[in-house]
PDB file of C-alpha atoms and ligand atoms in Angstrom:
ATOM      1  CA  UNK A   1      -2.944  27.693 -16.771  1.00  0.00           C
ATOM      2  CA  UNK A   2      -4.380  27.564 -20.289  1.00  0.00           C
ATOM      3  CA  UNK A   3      -7.720  25.711 -19.946  1.00  0.00           C
ATOM      4  CA  UNK A   4     -10.991  26.789 -18.316  1.00  0.00           C
ATOM      5  CA  UNK A   5     -10.710  28.278 -14.822  1.00  0.00           C
ATOM      6  CA  UNK A   6     -11.401  25.658 -12.114  1.00  0.00           C
ATOM      7  CA  UNK A   7     -14.643  26.217 -10.236  1.00  0.00           C
ATOM      8  CA  UNK A   8     -14.395  23.505  -7.599  1.00  0.00           C
ATOM      9  CA  UNK A   9     -11.953  23.771  -4.714  1.00  0.00           C
ATOM     10  CA  UNK A  10     -14.177  26.333  -3.144  1.00  0.00           C
ATOM     11  CA  UNK A  11     -16.189  24.617  -0.349  1.00  0.00           C
ATOM     12  CA  UNK A  12     -19.461  26.238  -1.444  1.00  0.00           C
ATOM     13  CA  UNK A  13     -19.259  24.806  -4.969  1.00  0.00           C
ATOM     14  CA  UNK A  14     -18.250  21.399  -3.621  1.00  0.00           C
ATOM     15  CA  UNK A  15     -21.274  21.293  -1.294  1.00  0.00           C
ATOM     16  CA  UNK A  16     -23.541  22.395  -4.141  1.00  0.00           C
ATOM     17  CA  UNK A  17     -22.378  19.488  -6.347  1.00  0.00           C
ATOM     18  CA  UNK A  18     -22.605  16.957  -3.499  1.00  0.00           C
ATOM     19  CA  UNK A  19     -26.182  18.073  -2.768  1.00  0.00           C
ATOM     20  CA  UNK A  20     -27.195  18.138  -6.431  1.00  0.00           C
ATOM     21  CA  UNK A  21     -26.263  14.445  -6.759  1.00  0.00           C
ATOM     22  CA  UNK A  22     -27.175  13.498  -3.158  1.00  0.00           C
ATOM     23  CA  UNK A  23     -23.690  12.033  -2.907  1.00  0.00           C
ATOM     24  CA  UNK A  24     -23.007   9.750   0.061  1.00  0.00           C
ATOM     25  CA  UNK A  25     -19.354   9.502   1.173  1.00  0.00           C
ATOM     26  CA  UNK A  26     -17.937   5.973   1.193  1.00  0.00           C
ATOM     27  CA  UNK A  27     -15.523   5.583   4.081  1.00  0.00           C
ATOM     28  CA  UNK A  28     -14.179   2.324   2.620  1.00  0.00           C
ATOM     29  CA  UNK A  29     -12.834   4.268  -0.379  1.00  0.00           C
ATOM     30  CA  UNK A  30     -10.900   6.807   1.695  1.00  0.00           C
ATOM     31  CA  UNK A  31     -12.972   9.723   0.394  1.00  0.00           C
ATOM     32  CA  UNK A  32     -11.682  13.033   1.756  1.00  0.00           C
ATOM     33  CA  UNK A  33     -12.179  15.706  -0.878  1.00  0.00           C
ATOM     34  CA  UNK A  34      -9.957  18.778  -1.081  1.00  0.00           C
ATOM     35  CA  UNK A  35     -11.690  22.091  -0.419  1.00  0.00           C
ATOM     36  CA  UNK A  36      -8.743  24.480  -0.317  1.00  0.00           C
ATOM     37  CA  UNK A  37      -7.605  26.343  -3.430  1.00  0.00           C
ATOM     38  CA  UNK A  38      -4.162  27.159  -1.943  1.00  0.00           C
ATOM     39  CA  UNK A  39      -3.441  23.473  -1.401  1.00  0.00           C
ATOM     40  CA  UNK A  40      -4.623  22.620  -4.923  1.00  0.00           C
ATOM     41  CA  UNK A  41      -2.352  25.294  -6.378  1.00  0.00           C
ATOM     42  CA  UNK A  42       0.553  24.003  -4.273  1.00  0.00           C
ATOM     43  CA  UNK A  43       0.069  20.460  -5.611  1.00  0.00           C
ATOM     44  CA  UNK A  44       0.029  21.665  -9.237  1.00  0.00           C
ATOM     45  CA  UNK A  45       3.159  23.731  -8.568  1.00  0.00           C
ATOM     46  CA  UNK A  46       4.945  20.854  -6.797  1.00  0.00           C
ATOM     47  CA  UNK A  47       4.093  18.511  -9.685  1.00  0.00           C
ATOM     48  CA  UNK A  48       5.421  21.131 -12.117  1.00  0.00           C
ATOM     49  CA  UNK A  49       2.689  20.439 -14.690  1.00  0.00           C
ATOM     50  CA  UNK A  50       3.187  22.010 -18.139  1.00  0.00           C
ATOM     51  CA  UNK A  51       1.357  21.781 -21.472  1.00  0.00           C
ATOM     52  CA  UNK A  52       3.854  19.083 -22.470  1.00  0.00           C
ATOM     53  CA  UNK A  53       2.797  16.726 -19.674  1.00  0.00           C
ATOM     54  CA  UNK A  54       0.336  13.860 -19.729  1.00  0.00           C
ATOM     55  CA  UNK A  55      -1.084  13.211 -16.263  1.00  0.00           C
ATOM     56  CA  UNK A  56      -2.633  10.149 -14.666  1.00  0.00           C
ATOM     57  CA  UNK A  57      -4.797  11.062 -11.699  1.00  0.00           C
ATOM     58  CA  UNK A  58      -5.765   8.371  -9.199  1.00  0.00           C
ATOM     59  CA  UNK A  59      -9.100   8.902  -7.441  1.00  0.00           C
ATOM     60  CA  UNK A  60     -10.464  12.167  -8.910  1.00  0.00           C
ATOM     61  CA  UNK A  61     -13.464  12.271  -6.514  1.00  0.00           C
ATOM     62  CA  UNK A  62     -15.798  14.977  -7.847  1.00  0.00           C
ATOM     63  CA  UNK A  63     -13.036  16.286 -10.145  1.00  0.00           C
ATOM     64  CA  UNK A  64     -11.661  19.127  -8.057  1.00  0.00           C
ATOM     65  CA  UNK A  65      -7.964  18.519  -8.727  1.00  0.00           C
ATOM     66  CA  UNK A  66      -8.786  17.161 -12.194  1.00  0.00           C
ATOM     67  CA  UNK A  67      -9.968  20.644 -13.191  1.00  0.00           C
ATOM     68  CA  UNK A  68      -6.639  22.146 -12.113  1.00  0.00           C
ATOM     69  CA  UNK A  69      -4.656  19.394 -13.840  1.00  0.00           C
ATOM     70  CA  UNK A  70      -6.655  19.597 -17.079  1.00  0.00           C
ATOM     71  CA  UNK A  71      -6.151  23.367 -17.191  1.00  0.00           C
ATOM     72  CA  UNK A  72      -2.371  22.990 -17.095  1.00  0.00           C
ATOM     73  CA  UNK A  73      -1.533  19.662 -18.793  1.00  0.00           C
ATOM     74  CA  UNK A  74      -1.793  18.300 -22.343  1.00  0.00           C
ATOM     75  CA  UNK A  75      -4.182  15.635 -21.112  1.00  0.00           C
ATOM     76  CA  UNK A  76      -5.399  13.735 -18.072  1.00  0.00           C
ATOM     77  CA  UNK A  77      -6.645  10.192 -17.480  1.00  0.00           C
ATOM     78  CA  UNK A  78      -8.523  10.008 -14.185  1.00  0.00           C
ATOM     79  CA  UNK A  79      -9.212   6.607 -12.616  1.00  0.00           C
ATOM     80  CA  UNK A  80     -12.068   6.446 -10.103  1.00  0.00           C
ATOM     81  CA  UNK A  81     -13.423   3.300  -8.423  1.00  0.00           C
ATOM     82  CA  UNK A  82     -16.728   4.724  -7.114  1.00  0.00           C
ATOM     83  CA  UNK A  83     -19.446   4.394  -9.751  1.00  0.00           C
ATOM     84  CA  UNK A  84     -21.556   7.071  -8.030  1.00  0.00           C
ATOM     85  CA  UNK A  85     -18.891   9.671  -8.858  1.00  0.00           C
ATOM     86  CA  UNK A  86     -18.827   9.045 -12.620  1.00  0.00           C
ATOM     87  CA  UNK A  87     -21.923  11.136 -13.565  1.00  0.00           C
ATOM     88  CA  UNK A  88     -20.622  13.888 -11.273  1.00  0.00           C
ATOM     89  CA  UNK A  89     -17.246  13.851 -13.045  1.00  0.00           C
ATOM     90  CA  UNK A  90     -18.941  14.070 -16.457  1.00  0.00           C
ATOM     91  CA  UNK A  91     -20.777  17.145 -15.160  1.00  0.00           C
ATOM     92  CA  UNK A  92     -17.870  18.947 -13.431  1.00  0.00           C
ATOM     93  CA  UNK A  93     -15.421  18.201 -16.254  1.00  0.00           C
ATOM     94  CA  UNK A  94     -17.693  18.917 -19.227  1.00  0.00           C
ATOM     95  CA  UNK A  95     -15.732  22.064 -20.166  1.00  0.00           C
ATOM     96  CA  UNK A  96     -12.443  20.155 -20.196  1.00  0.00           C
ATOM     97  CA  UNK A  97     -11.944  18.366 -23.502  1.00  0.00           C
ATOM     98  CA  UNK A  98      -8.607  16.755 -22.603  1.00  0.00           C
ATOM     99  CA  UNK A  99      -9.833  14.439 -19.813  1.00  0.00           C
ATOM    100  CA  UNK A 100     -10.595  10.700 -19.983  1.00  0.00           C
ATOM    101  CA  UNK A 101     -12.407   9.088 -17.069  1.00  0.00           C
ATOM    102  CA  UNK A 102     -12.010   5.396 -16.266  1.00  0.00           C
ATOM    103  CA  UNK A 103     -14.353   3.742 -13.741  1.00  0.00           C
ATOM    104  CA  UNK A 104     -12.061   1.063 -12.317  1.00  0.00           C
ATOM    105  CA  UNK A 105      -9.962   0.008  -9.350  1.00  0.00           C
ATOM    106  CA  UNK A 106      -6.550   1.587 -10.047  1.00  0.00           C
ATOM    107  CA  UNK A 107      -4.815  -1.562  -8.816  1.00  0.00           C
ATOM    108  CA  UNK A 108      -6.393  -3.442 -11.738  1.00  0.00           C
ATOM    109  CA  UNK A 109      -5.591  -0.888 -14.435  1.00  0.00           C
ATOM    110  CA  UNK A 110      -2.661  -1.363 -16.819  1.00  0.00           C
ATOM    111  CA  UNK A 111      -1.076   2.064 -16.371  1.00  0.00           C
ATOM    112  CA  UNK A 112       1.756   1.210 -18.762  1.00  0.00           C
ATOM    113  CA  UNK A 113      -0.850   0.814 -21.505  1.00  0.00           C
ATOM    114  CA  UNK A 114      -2.266   4.272 -20.723  1.00  0.00           C
ATOM    115  CA  UNK A 115       1.223   5.811 -21.076  1.00  0.00           C
ATOM    116  CA  UNK A 116       1.621   3.901 -24.369  1.00  0.00           C
ATOM    117  CA  UNK A 117      -1.707   4.911 -25.843  1.00  0.00           C
ATOM    118  CA  UNK A 118      -2.000   8.458 -24.551  1.00  0.00           C
ATOM    119  CA  UNK A 119       1.622   9.583 -24.451  1.00  0.00           C
ATOM    120  CA  UNK A 120       3.347   7.409 -27.090  1.00  0.00           C
ATOM    121  CA  UNK A 121       5.095   5.423 -24.356  1.00  0.00           C
ATOM    122  CA  UNK A 122       6.748   8.549 -22.940  1.00  0.00           C
ATOM    123  CA  UNK A 123       6.741   8.867 -19.143  1.00  0.00           C
ATOM    124  CA  UNK A 124       3.585  10.323 -17.617  1.00  0.00           C
ATOM    125  CA  UNK A 125       3.248  12.267 -14.365  1.00  0.00           C
ATOM    126  CA  UNK A 126       1.110  10.738 -11.634  1.00  0.00           C
ATOM    127  CA  UNK A 127      -0.719  13.245  -9.432  1.00  0.00           C
ATOM    128  CA  UNK A 128      -3.255  12.341  -6.760  1.00  0.00           C
ATOM    129  CA  UNK A 129      -4.844  12.971  -3.441  1.00  0.00           C
ATOM    130  CA  UNK A 130      -4.526   9.272  -2.687  1.00  0.00           C
ATOM    131  CA  UNK A 131      -7.005   7.019  -0.924  1.00  0.00           C
ATOM    132  CA  UNK A 132      -4.787   6.439   2.138  1.00  0.00           C
ATOM    133  CA  UNK A 133      -5.814   2.795   2.655  1.00  0.00           C
ATOM    134  CA  UNK A 134      -3.901   1.721  -0.476  1.00  0.00           C
ATOM    135  CA  UNK A 135      -1.021   4.225  -0.611  1.00  0.00           C
ATOM    136  CA  UNK A 136       1.745   1.611  -0.490  1.00  0.00           C
ATOM    137  CA  UNK A 137       0.330  -0.853  -3.061  1.00  0.00           C
ATOM    138  CA  UNK A 138      -0.353   2.009  -5.485  1.00  0.00           C
ATOM    139  CA  UNK A 139       3.146   3.488  -5.238  1.00  0.00           C
ATOM    140  CA  UNK A 140       5.006   0.178  -5.123  1.00  0.00           C
ATOM    141  CA  UNK A 141       2.882  -1.063  -8.060  1.00  0.00           C
ATOM    142  CA  UNK A 142       4.045   1.896 -10.163  1.00  0.00           C
ATOM    143  CA  UNK A 143       7.695   1.147  -9.335  1.00  0.00           C
ATOM    144  CA  UNK A 144       7.688  -2.629  -9.514  1.00  0.00           C
ATOM    145  CA  UNK A 145       5.714  -2.842 -12.752  1.00  0.00           C
ATOM    146  CA  UNK A 146       8.121  -0.275 -14.232  1.00  0.00           C
ATOM    147  CA  UNK A 147       5.274   1.946 -15.449  1.00  0.00           C
ATOM    148  CA  UNK A 148       6.864   4.827 -17.431  1.00  0.00           C
ATOM    149  CA  UNK A 149       6.462   7.611 -14.877  1.00  0.00           C
ATOM    150  CA  UNK A 150       8.761  10.616 -14.460  1.00  0.00           C
ATOM    151  CA  UNK A 151       7.321  11.850 -11.172  1.00  0.00           C
ATOM    152  CA  UNK A 152       4.650  10.988  -8.621  1.00  0.00           C
ATOM    153  CA  UNK A 153       3.199  13.915  -6.669  1.00  0.00           C
ATOM    154  CA  UNK A 154       0.723  12.713  -4.101  1.00  0.00           C
ATOM    155  CA  UNK A 155      -1.122  13.649  -0.951  1.00  0.00           C
ATOM    156  CA  UNK A 156      -0.511  10.937   1.626  1.00  0.00           C
ATOM    157  CA  UNK A 157      -0.795  10.538   5.368  1.00  0.00           C
ATOM    158  CA  UNK A 158       1.891  12.762   6.963  1.00  0.00           C
ATOM    159  CA  UNK A 159       3.398   9.822   8.812  1.00  0.00           C
ATOM    160  CA  UNK A 160       3.759   7.861   5.562  1.00  0.00           C
ATOM    161  CA  UNK A 161       5.432  10.840   3.828  1.00  0.00           C
ATOM    162  CA  UNK A 162       7.923  11.009   6.725  1.00  0.00           C
ATOM    163  CA  UNK A 163       8.664   7.289   6.376  1.00  0.00           C
ATOM    164  CA  UNK A 164       9.240   7.607   2.643  1.00  0.00           C
ATOM    165  CA  UNK A 165      11.798  10.367   3.171  1.00  0.00           C
ATOM    166  CA  UNK A 166      13.566   8.981   6.274  1.00  0.00           C
ATOM    167  CA  UNK A 167      17.225   7.951   6.422  1.00  0.00           C
ATOM    168  CA  UNK A 168      19.127   5.472   8.652  1.00  0.00           C
ATOM    169  CA  UNK A 169      19.271   6.166  12.365  1.00  0.00           C
ATOM    170  CA  UNK A 170      15.791   7.727  12.532  1.00  0.00           C
ATOM    171  CA  UNK A 171      12.635   6.178  13.977  1.00  0.00           C
ATOM    172  CA  UNK A 172      10.764   6.513  10.670  1.00  0.00           C
ATOM    173  CA  UNK A 173      13.400   4.619   8.652  1.00  0.00           C
ATOM    174  CA  UNK A 174      12.111   1.273   7.409  1.00  0.00           C
ATOM    175  CA  UNK A 175      11.247  -0.976   4.472  1.00  0.00           C
ATOM    176  CA  UNK A 176       9.086   1.740   2.837  1.00  0.00           C
ATOM    177  CA  UNK A 177      11.927   4.321   3.008  1.00  0.00           C
ATOM    178  CA  UNK A 178      14.314   1.938   1.288  1.00  0.00           C
ATOM    179  CA  UNK A 179      11.832   0.747  -1.343  1.00  0.00           C
ATOM    180  CA  UNK A 180      10.871   4.312  -2.301  1.00  0.00           C
ATOM    181  CA  UNK A 181      14.449   5.607  -2.263  1.00  0.00           C
ATOM    182  CA  UNK A 182      15.661   2.724  -4.436  1.00  0.00           C
ATOM    183  CA  UNK A 183      13.406   3.937  -7.238  1.00  0.00           C
ATOM    184  CA  UNK A 184      13.013   7.663  -6.610  1.00  0.00           C
ATOM    185  CA  UNK A 185      14.202  10.822  -4.900  1.00  0.00           C
ATOM    186  CA  UNK A 186      11.556  11.952  -2.372  1.00  0.00           C
ATOM    187  CA  UNK A 187      10.802  15.524  -1.369  1.00  0.00           C
ATOM    188  CA  UNK A 188       8.014  16.708   0.967  1.00  0.00           C
ATOM    189  CA  UNK A 189       6.458  19.770  -0.686  1.00  0.00           C
ATOM    190  CA  UNK A 190       3.796  20.717   1.909  1.00  0.00           C
ATOM    191  CA  UNK A 191       2.110  19.688   5.116  1.00  0.00           C
ATOM    192  CA  UNK A 192      -1.674  19.843   4.931  1.00  0.00           C
ATOM    193  CA  UNK A 193      -3.998  19.995   7.979  1.00  0.00           C
ATOM    194  CA  UNK A 194      -7.323  18.083   8.204  1.00  0.00           C
ATOM    195  CA  UNK A 195      -9.450  21.238   7.730  1.00  0.00           C
ATOM    196  CA  UNK A 196      -8.472  21.395   4.034  1.00  0.00           C
ATOM    197  CA  UNK A 197     -10.638  18.313   3.341  1.00  0.00           C
ATOM    198  CA  UNK A 198     -14.288  17.358   3.419  1.00  0.00           C
ATOM    199  CA  UNK A 199     -14.910  15.265   5.480  1.00  0.00           C
ATOM    200  CA  UNK A 200     -11.846  15.923   7.652  1.00  0.00           C
ATOM    201  CA  UNK A 201      -9.471  12.950   7.928  1.00  0.00           C
ATOM    202  CA  UNK A 202      -8.418  11.830  11.395  1.00  0.00           C
ATOM    203  CA  UNK A 203      -4.723  12.255  10.512  1.00  0.00           C
ATOM    204  CA  UNK A 204      -2.421  14.981   9.181  1.00  0.00           C
ATOM    205  CA  UNK A 205      -1.470  14.877   5.500  1.00  0.00           C
ATOM    206  CA  UNK A 206       1.494  15.866   3.356  1.00  0.00           C
ATOM    207  CA  UNK A 207       2.205  16.348  -0.330  1.00  0.00           C
ATOM    208  CA  UNK A 208       5.246  14.352  -1.383  1.00  0.00           C
ATOM    209  CA  UNK A 209       6.939  14.416  -4.762  1.00  0.00           C
ATOM    210  CA  UNK A 210       8.902  11.370  -5.882  1.00  0.00           C
ATOM    211  CA  UNK A 211      11.237  11.990  -8.816  1.00  0.00           C
ATOM    212  CA  UNK A 212      11.570   8.577 -10.401  1.00  0.00           C
ATOM    213  CA  UNK A 213      15.135   7.732 -11.448  1.00  0.00           C
ATOM    214  CA  UNK A 214      15.715   7.092 -15.115  1.00  0.00           C
ATOM    215  CA  UNK A 215      18.990   5.467 -14.111  1.00  0.00           C
ATOM    216  CA  UNK A 216      18.845   4.435 -10.422  1.00  0.00           C
ATOM    217  CA  UNK A 217      22.066   5.369  -8.575  1.00  0.00           C
ATOM    218  CA  UNK A 218      22.346   1.852  -7.121  1.00  0.00           C
ATOM    219  CA  UNK A 219      21.441  -1.385  -8.850  1.00  0.00           C
ATOM    220  CA  UNK A 220      20.458  -4.663  -7.204  1.00  0.00           C
ATOM    221  CA  UNK A 221      21.221  -7.747  -9.296  1.00  0.00           C
ATOM    222  CA  UNK A 222      18.324  -9.529  -7.627  1.00  0.00           C
ATOM    223  CA  UNK A 223      15.608  -7.062  -6.551  1.00  0.00           C
ATOM    224  CA  UNK A 224      13.478  -9.813  -4.984  1.00  0.00           C
ATOM    225  CA  UNK A 225      16.408 -10.810  -2.754  1.00  0.00           C
ATOM    226  CA  UNK A 226      17.128  -7.164  -1.838  1.00  0.00           C
ATOM    227  CA  UNK A 227      13.542  -6.426  -0.807  1.00  0.00           C
ATOM    228  CA  UNK A 228      13.121  -9.818   0.908  1.00  0.00           C
ATOM    229  CA  UNK A 229      16.224  -9.012   2.942  1.00  0.00           C
ATOM    230  CA  UNK A 230      15.014  -5.503   3.764  1.00  0.00           C
ATOM    231  CA  UNK A 231      11.638  -6.803   4.946  1.00  0.00           C
ATOM    232  CA  UNK A 232      13.323  -9.478   7.079  1.00  0.00           C
ATOM    233  CA  UNK A 233      15.621  -6.880   8.703  1.00  0.00           C
ATOM    234  CA  UNK A 234      12.783  -4.537   9.655  1.00  0.00           C
ATOM    235  CA  UNK A 235      10.362  -7.259  10.771  1.00  0.00           C
ATOM    236  CA  UNK A 236      12.892  -7.887  13.487  1.00  0.00           C
ATOM    237  CA  UNK A 237      13.931  -4.293  13.921  1.00  0.00           C
ATOM    238  CA  UNK A 238      15.825  -4.616  17.196  1.00  0.00           C
ATOM    239  CA  UNK A 239      17.649  -7.776  16.129  1.00  0.00           C
ATOM    240  CA  UNK A 240      21.088  -7.859  14.568  1.00  0.00           C
ATOM    241  CA  UNK A 241      21.155  -8.327  10.809  1.00  0.00           C
ATOM    242  CA  UNK A 242      22.488 -11.878  11.195  1.00  0.00           C
ATOM    243  CA  UNK A 243      19.589 -12.891  13.448  1.00  0.00           C
ATOM    244  CA  UNK A 244      16.994 -11.053  11.358  1.00  0.00           C
ATOM    245  CA  UNK A 245      18.063 -12.651   8.073  1.00  0.00           C
ATOM    246  CA  UNK A 246      18.599 -16.181   9.402  1.00  0.00           C
ATOM    247  CA  UNK A 247      15.048 -16.025  10.805  1.00  0.00           C
ATOM    248  CA  UNK A 248      13.595 -16.017   7.263  1.00  0.00           C
ATOM    249  CA  UNK A 249      14.675 -19.376   5.875  1.00  0.00           C
ATOM    250  CA  UNK A 250      13.407 -18.678   2.311  1.00  0.00           C
ATOM    251  CA  UNK A 251      16.188 -16.124   1.872  1.00  0.00           C
ATOM    252  CA  UNK A 252      18.798 -18.867   2.303  1.00  0.00           C
ATOM    253  CA  UNK A 253      21.212 -16.470   4.058  1.00  0.00           C
ATOM    254  CA  UNK A 254      22.819 -18.159   7.060  1.00  0.00           C
ATOM    255  CA  UNK A 255      24.366 -16.340  10.024  1.00  0.00           C
ATOM    256  CA  UNK A 256      27.820 -17.408   8.797  1.00  0.00           C
ATOM    257  CA  UNK A 257      27.209 -15.942   5.339  1.00  0.00           C
ATOM    258  CA  UNK A 258      25.917 -12.676   6.850  1.00  0.00           C
ATOM    259  CA  UNK A 259      29.011 -12.310   9.051  1.00  0.00           C
ATOM    260  CA  UNK A 260      31.290 -13.063   6.096  1.00  0.00           C
ATOM    261  CA  UNK A 261      29.653 -10.462   3.846  1.00  0.00           C
ATOM    262  CA  UNK A 262      29.553  -7.855   6.630  1.00  0.00           C
ATOM    263  CA  UNK A 263      33.270  -8.349   7.120  1.00  0.00           C
ATOM    264  CA  UNK A 264      33.894  -7.935   3.386  1.00  0.00           C
ATOM    265  CA  UNK A 265      31.906  -4.691   3.465  1.00  0.00           C
ATOM    266  CA  UNK A 266      33.841  -3.439   6.515  1.00  0.00           C
ATOM    267  CA  UNK A 267      30.764  -3.542   8.787  1.00  0.00           C
ATOM    268  CA  UNK A 268      30.602  -4.926  12.357  1.00  0.00           C
ATOM    269  CA  UNK A 269      29.129  -8.436  12.748  1.00  0.00           C
ATOM    270  CA  UNK A 270      26.665  -7.088  15.319  1.00  0.00           C
ATOM    271  CA  UNK A 271      25.200  -4.378  13.057  1.00  0.00           C
ATOM    272  CA  UNK A 272      21.418  -3.970  12.916  1.00  0.00           C
ATOM    273  CA  UNK A 273      19.592  -3.639   9.599  1.00  0.00           C
ATOM    274  CA  UNK A 274      18.181  -0.267  10.670  1.00  0.00           C
ATOM    275  CA  UNK A 275      21.742   1.164  10.679  1.00  0.00           C
ATOM    276  CA  UNK A 276      22.453   0.275   7.035  1.00  0.00           C
ATOM    277  CA  UNK A 277      22.107   2.774   4.192  1.00  0.00           C
ATOM    278  CA  UNK A 278      20.399   1.841   0.924  1.00  0.00           C
ATOM    279  CA  UNK A 279      23.840   1.561  -0.717  1.00  0.00           C
ATOM    280  CA  UNK A 280      24.985  -0.880   1.994  1.00  0.00           C
ATOM    281  CA  UNK A 281      21.813  -2.985   1.684  1.00  0.00           C
ATOM    282  CA  UNK A 282      22.323  -3.178  -2.087  1.00  0.00           C
ATOM    283  CA  UNK A 283      26.035  -4.038  -1.733  1.00  0.00           C
ATOM    284  CA  UNK A 284      25.111  -6.744   0.788  1.00  0.00           C
ATOM    285  CA  UNK A 285      22.339  -8.165  -1.441  1.00  0.00           C
ATOM    286  CA  UNK A 286      24.651  -8.221  -4.491  1.00  0.00           C
ATOM    287  CA  UNK A 287      27.334 -10.119  -2.545  1.00  0.00           C
ATOM    288  CA  UNK A 288      24.735 -12.524  -1.168  1.00  0.00           C
ATOM    289  CA  UNK A 289      23.334 -13.131  -4.683  1.00  0.00           C
ATOM    290  CA  UNK A 290      26.840 -14.048  -5.883  1.00  0.00           C
ATOM    291  CA  UNK A 291      27.460 -16.458  -2.983  1.00  0.00           C
ATOM    292  CA  UNK A 292      24.009 -18.044  -3.310  1.00  0.00           C
ATOM    293  CA  UNK A 293      24.635 -18.685  -7.033  1.00  0.00           C
ATOM    294  CA  UNK A 294      27.847 -20.613  -6.407  1.00  0.00           C
TER     295      UNK A 294
HETATM  296  N1  LIG B 301      -9.056  13.810  -5.829  1.00  0.00           N
HETATM  297  C1  LIG B 301     -10.208  14.079  -5.015  1.00  0.00           C
HETATM  298  C2  LIG B 301      -9.954  15.313  -4.181  1.00  0.00           C
HETATM  299  O1  LIG B 301      -8.784  15.625  -3.962  1.00  0.00           O
HETATM  300  O2  LIG B 301     -10.899  15.954  -3.744  1.00  0.00           O
HETATM  301  C3  LIG B 301     -10.585  12.892  -4.135  1.00  0.00           C
HETATM  302  C4  LIG B 301      -9.475  12.296  -3.269  1.00  0.00           C
HETATM  303  S1  LIG B 301     -10.024  11.099  -2.104  1.00  0.00           S
HETATM  304  C5  LIG B 301      -8.762  11.230  -0.886  1.00  0.00           C
HETATM  305  C6  LIG B 301      -9.597   9.541  -2.844  1.00  0.00           C
HETATM  306  C7  LIG B 301     -10.383   9.136  -4.079  1.00  0.00           C
HETATM  307  O3  LIG B 301      -9.904   7.868  -4.541  1.00  0.00           O
HETATM  308  C8  LIG B 301     -11.869   8.971  -3.861  1.00  0.00           C
HETATM  309  O4  LIG B 301     -12.580   9.607  -4.881  1.00  0.00           O
HETATM  310  C9  LIG B 301     -12.080   7.447  -3.907  1.00  0.00           C
HETATM  311  O5  LIG B 301     -13.378   7.071  -4.332  1.00  0.00           O
HETATM  312  C10 LIG B 301     -11.006   7.035  -4.887  1.00  0.00           C
HETATM  313  N2  LIG B 301     -10.560   5.629  -4.756  1.00  0.00           N
HETATM  314  C11 LIG B 301     -10.504   4.879  -3.640  1.00  0.00           C
HETATM  315  N3  LIG B 301     -10.003   3.653  -3.906  1.00  0.00           N
HETATM  316  C12 LIG B 301      -9.718   3.641  -5.233  1.00  0.00           C
HETATM  317  C13 LIG B 301      -9.200   2.639  -6.112  1.00  0.00           C
HETATM  318  N4  LIG B 301      -8.844   1.419  -5.668  1.00  0.00           N
HETATM  319  N5  LIG B 301      -9.070   2.944  -7.421  1.00  0.00           N
HETATM  320  C14 LIG B 301      -9.433   4.183  -7.883  1.00  0.00           C
HETATM  321  N6  LIG B 301      -9.927   5.151  -7.102  1.00  0.00           N
HETATM  322  C15 LIG B 301     -10.065   4.897  -5.792  1.00  0.00           C
END
């Protein structure tokens, strides 16, 4: 840590700031502020923030984690939707000269432009205690828009972290596991109980780090087809792959084509999508793309 010593994170200081500004929590924005210094230190350690890193923080709240990030990183851009928090952030972050605050919905912000302008187009690190109601759109947005990001270290609902990390043959394995693992290597760094937040969330939480691949180990020729296929397979989880895929007519993959490709890949005709690995889904989608072209 090279910058000023963080003062928030301690529940007493958090309450003092909330009272000073008569802050009213907005449930619709998923506001659960961290009040545990050990957890904050764990997040910074898991994200492996150094003076060389530029960080984008999503949802800084009153600036608790922002203080920790700004003390360790070259710079931080913090994007907060709630207008009532902006004067608070200017107060709590006044000692930190390397922080920019943007009052905007993160889903509307061009994060690629921030990496361009603030970090000369080099990959940034995303760190956040995410608003849980938009976890998936935030993370999938980063991947699908190919924002230059080297890692994403985020607090999410425990159940969502488990789904991101799950492999075939487990109950948590699904479309989110495959989408995340196509783009990144996931690793759960810590489990965090509700009493580390104010107010306490009704669910358990976990810190997950996603190391985004510079060169993904598997490549789909048609990503839209791959993810369309994955969604179709898990919408009909207990169905065989041939039934699941033929159910979604937009994919254009008939039962006959599914059986043919499965045979070529050495898989049984009765296999369910939930039994396939990411590599097998990609191999299937690449074969299907070739057949659909001809
Ligand atoms: N980082 C703070 C902390 O750890 O104490 C607050 C985390 S709280 C779980 C989530 C934060 O995201 C809140 O400050 C909330 O207002 C903000 N937020 C919610 N939706 C957002 C959106 N669409 N864009 C940007 N920020 C958002």
